[in-house]
């Protein structure tokens, strides 16, 4: 059995909702940033709705909190996308659009290859990380846990 990396990142936007004018440049670039993810080495899957993103989902019952959930082959693939691509330009500007969200805003965990996390599972992982700190159940970029051993049979 092989494993892949699931991740959720959560942001508290400065706008009253995603359609607030302060969010316009962020929203205008979502399709390009998402396409870049999909074309990145190691990308497997991302959560999206009819609008091709996940900003309309509201698992925290708060219009100012948006989520992104994706699956990657490994941590390095995700790190390259986040920190070494066009995405990095937006990451550097995140304070223009986002407020601080709790202790952590990203959680990662290993899932079986071919499986995809539900919104509920991903939300539970970030809550776990916020409350308990990093472990093999949920971790972040600073505190990574290795991919489980694959079954060689």
mmCIF file of C-alpha atoms in Angstrom:
data_model
loop_
_atom_site.group_PDB
_atom_site.id
_atom_site.type_symbol
_atom_site.label_atom_id
_atom_site.label_comp_id
_atom_site.label_asym_id
_atom_site.label_seq_id
_atom_site.Cartn_x
_atom_site.Cartn_y
_atom_site.Cartn_z
ATOM 1 C CA UNK A 1 0.000 0.000 0.000
ATOM 2 C CA UNK A 2 1.292 3.445 -0.894
ATOM 3 C CA UNK A 3 0.481 6.753 0.786
ATOM 4 C CA UNK A 4 -0.030 10.302 -0.371
ATOM 5 C CA UNK A 5 -0.190 13.604 1.475
ATOM 6 C CA UNK A 6 -3.484 15.321 2.257
ATOM 7 C CA UNK A 7 -3.549 18.936 3.380
ATOM 8 C CA UNK A 8 -6.004 21.567 4.467
ATOM 9 C CA UNK A 9 -5.266 25.238 4.790
ATOM 10 C CA UNK A 10 -7.661 27.643 6.395
ATOM 11 C CA UNK A 11 -7.784 31.398 6.091
ATOM 12 C CA UNK A 12 -9.761 34.113 7.835
ATOM 13 C CA UNK A 13 -10.350 36.751 5.165
ATOM 14 C CA UNK A 14 -10.396 40.489 5.822
ATOM 15 C CA UNK A 15 -13.547 40.968 3.755
ATOM 16 C CA UNK A 16 -17.011 40.408 5.182
ATOM 17 C CA UNK A 17 -17.194 37.532 2.694
ATOM 18 C CA UNK A 18 -15.288 36.353 -0.390
ATOM 19 C CA UNK A 19 -17.167 38.875 -2.593
ATOM 20 C CA UNK A 20 -16.007 41.882 -0.570
ATOM 21 C CA UNK A 21 -14.032 44.347 -2.772
ATOM 22 C CA UNK A 22 -10.925 43.918 -0.580
ATOM 23 C CA UNK A 23 -10.780 40.286 -1.801
ATOM 24 C CA UNK A 24 -11.060 41.111 -5.531
ATOM 25 C CA UNK A 25 -7.414 40.638 -6.546
ATOM 26 C CA UNK A 26 -7.200 37.409 -4.565
ATOM 27 C CA UNK A 27 -10.389 36.064 -6.153
ATOM 28 C CA UNK A 28 -9.351 37.249 -9.630
ATOM 29 C CA UNK A 29 -6.221 35.077 -9.380
ATOM 30 C CA UNK A 30 -7.765 31.945 -7.886
ATOM 31 C CA UNK A 31 -8.183 30.166 -11.224
ATOM 32 C CA UNK A 32 -4.550 30.797 -12.209
ATOM 33 C CA UNK A 33 -3.206 29.668 -8.832
ATOM 34 C CA UNK A 34 -5.421 26.575 -8.852
ATOM 35 C CA UNK A 35 -4.398 25.694 -12.418
ATOM 36 C CA UNK A 36 -0.769 26.024 -11.400
ATOM 37 C CA UNK A 37 -1.391 23.572 -8.568
ATOM 38 C CA UNK A 38 -3.059 21.102 -10.913
ATOM 39 C CA UNK A 39 -0.111 21.317 -13.319
ATOM 40 C CA UNK A 40 2.523 21.007 -10.582
ATOM 41 C CA UNK A 41 4.690 17.929 -10.205
ATOM 42 C CA UNK A 42 3.243 15.679 -7.526
ATOM 43 C CA UNK A 43 -0.277 17.151 -7.561
ATOM 44 C CA UNK A 44 -3.021 14.521 -7.188
ATOM 45 C CA UNK A 45 -6.354 16.203 -6.365
ATOM 46 C CA UNK A 46 -8.003 19.309 -4.927
ATOM 47 C CA UNK A 47 -11.404 20.043 -3.478
ATOM 48 C CA UNK A 48 -13.533 22.215 -5.751
ATOM 49 C CA UNK A 49 -17.155 23.051 -6.384
ATOM 50 C CA UNK A 50 -19.034 24.282 -9.461
ATOM 51 C CA UNK A 51 -17.019 27.530 -9.373
ATOM 52 C CA UNK A 52 -13.741 25.539 -9.705
ATOM 53 C CA UNK A 53 -12.622 26.396 -6.158
ATOM 54 C CA UNK A 54 -13.703 25.748 -2.584
ATOM 55 C CA UNK A 55 -14.370 29.290 -1.369
ATOM 56 C CA UNK A 56 -18.154 28.764 -1.240
ATOM 57 C CA UNK A 57 -17.835 25.879 1.195
ATOM 58 C CA UNK A 58 -18.456 26.926 4.769
ATOM 59 C CA UNK A 59 -17.592 24.098 7.195
ATOM 60 C CA UNK A 60 -16.889 26.532 10.046
ATOM 61 C CA UNK A 61 -20.236 28.325 9.564
ATOM 62 C CA UNK A 62 -18.331 31.591 9.155
ATOM 63 C CA UNK A 63 -18.354 33.610 5.908
ATOM 64 C CA UNK A 64 -14.894 34.951 6.715
ATOM 65 C CA UNK A 65 -13.245 31.523 6.886
ATOM 66 C CA UNK A 66 -12.278 29.799 3.654
ATOM 67 C CA UNK A 67 -10.616 26.444 3.153
ATOM 68 C CA UNK A 68 -8.521 24.652 0.592
ATOM 69 C CA UNK A 69 -7.983 20.901 0.619
ATOM 70 C CA UNK A 70 -5.610 19.064 -1.691
ATOM 71 C CA UNK A 71 -3.691 15.823 -2.095
ATOM 72 C CA UNK A 72 -0.062 15.504 -3.194
ATOM 73 C CA UNK A 73 2.380 12.669 -3.795
ATOM 74 C CA UNK A 74 4.637 13.906 -0.988
ATOM 75 C CA UNK A 75 5.585 16.880 1.179
ATOM 76 C CA UNK A 76 8.296 18.058 -1.234
ATOM 77 C CA UNK A 77 5.776 18.388 -4.077
ATOM 78 C CA UNK A 78 3.489 20.513 -1.933
ATOM 79 C CA UNK A 79 6.391 22.610 -0.629
ATOM 80 C CA UNK A 80 7.630 23.296 -4.158
ATOM 81 C CA UNK A 81 4.188 24.513 -5.186
ATOM 82 C CA UNK A 82 3.656 26.615 -2.054
ATOM 83 C CA UNK A 83 7.138 28.153 -1.770
ATOM 84 C CA UNK A 84 8.760 27.975 -5.222
ATOM 85 C CA UNK A 85 6.099 28.958 -7.742
ATOM 86 C CA UNK A 86 3.771 31.804 -8.730
ATOM 87 C CA UNK A 87 1.803 30.823 -5.600
ATOM 88 C CA UNK A 88 4.655 32.236 -3.498
ATOM 89 C CA UNK A 89 3.887 35.760 -4.753
ATOM 90 C CA UNK A 90 0.422 35.503 -3.226
ATOM 91 C CA UNK A 91 1.701 33.854 -0.080
ATOM 92 C CA UNK A 92 3.990 36.843 0.500
ATOM 93 C CA UNK A 93 0.985 39.165 0.158
ATOM 94 C CA UNK A 94 -1.402 37.152 2.341
ATOM 95 C CA UNK A 95 -1.665 39.944 4.945
ATOM 96 C CA UNK A 96 -3.455 42.066 2.316
ATOM 97 C CA UNK A 97 -6.340 39.577 2.290
ATOM 98 C CA UNK A 98 -6.119 37.474 5.446
ATOM 99 C CA UNK A 99 -6.151 37.892 9.204
ATOM 100 C CA UNK A 100 -4.388 35.475 11.551
ATOM 101 C CA UNK A 101 -6.184 32.163 11.894
ATOM 102 C CA UNK A 102 -5.466 30.438 15.192
ATOM 103 C CA UNK A 103 -2.176 28.774 16.084
ATOM 104 C CA UNK A 104 -1.832 27.051 12.705
ATOM 105 C CA UNK A 105 -3.532 27.459 9.366
ATOM 106 C CA UNK A 106 -2.254 24.325 7.596
ATOM 107 C CA UNK A 107 -2.513 20.680 8.573
ATOM 108 C CA UNK A 108 -1.115 17.706 6.685
ATOM 109 C CA UNK A 109 -1.559 13.969 7.132
ATOM 110 C CA UNK A 110 -0.908 10.756 5.202
ATOM 111 C CA UNK A 111 -3.743 8.924 3.461
ATOM 112 C CA UNK A 112 -3.854 5.758 1.413
ATOM 113 C CA UNK A 113 -3.158 6.267 -2.269
ATOM 114 C CA UNK A 114 -6.392 6.669 -4.224
ATOM 115 C CA UNK A 115 -8.362 8.005 -1.261
ATOM 116 C CA UNK A 116 -9.418 11.619 -0.825
ATOM 117 C CA UNK A 117 -10.262 13.426 2.412
ATOM 118 C CA UNK A 118 -13.743 14.651 3.192
ATOM 119 C CA UNK A 119 -14.265 18.221 4.355
ATOM 120 C CA UNK A 120 -15.219 16.881 7.783
ATOM 121 C CA UNK A 121 -12.035 14.807 8.038
ATOM 122 C CA UNK A 122 -9.852 17.751 6.989
ATOM 123 C CA UNK A 123 -11.534 20.119 9.458
ATOM 124 C CA UNK A 124 -11.016 17.534 12.209
ATOM 125 C CA UNK A 125 -7.298 17.350 11.313
ATOM 126 C CA UNK A 126 -6.729 21.103 11.608
ATOM 127 C CA UNK A 127 -8.684 21.191 14.868
ATOM 128 C CA UNK A 128 -6.591 18.303 16.166
ATOM 129 C CA UNK A 129 -3.360 20.087 15.235
ATOM 130 C CA UNK A 130 -4.546 23.340 16.838
ATOM 131 C CA UNK A 131 -5.475 21.572 20.086
ATOM 132 C CA UNK A 132 -2.766 18.889 20.368
ATOM 133 C CA UNK A 133 0.212 19.994 18.327
ATOM 134 C CA UNK A 134 1.944 17.967 15.614
ATOM 135 C CA UNK A 135 1.965 14.180 15.537
ATOM 136 C CA UNK A 136 1.692 11.490 12.894
ATOM 137 C CA UNK A 137 -2.081 12.193 12.892
ATOM 138 C CA UNK A 138 -1.680 15.831 11.763
ATOM 139 C CA UNK A 139 1.412 17.940 11.230
ATOM 140 C CA UNK A 140 2.681 21.067 9.503
ATOM 141 C CA UNK A 141 5.657 22.134 7.391
ATOM 142 C CA UNK A 142 7.826 22.836 10.461
ATOM 143 C CA UNK A 143 7.036 19.507 12.136
ATOM 144 C CA UNK A 144 6.812 16.892 9.406
ATOM 145 C CA UNK A 145 6.221 13.195 9.942
ATOM 146 C CA UNK A 146 7.445 10.612 7.450
ATOM 147 C CA UNK A 147 5.248 8.759 5.012
ATOM 148 C CA UNK A 148 4.149 5.429 6.504
ATOM 149 C CA UNK A 149 6.037 2.396 5.283
ATOM 150 C CA UNK A 150 4.491 0.983 2.114
ATOM 151 C CA UNK A 151 3.461 -2.643 2.082
ATOM 152 C CA UNK A 152 5.987 -4.427 -0.134
ATOM 153 C CA UNK A 153 3.806 -7.544 -0.701
#
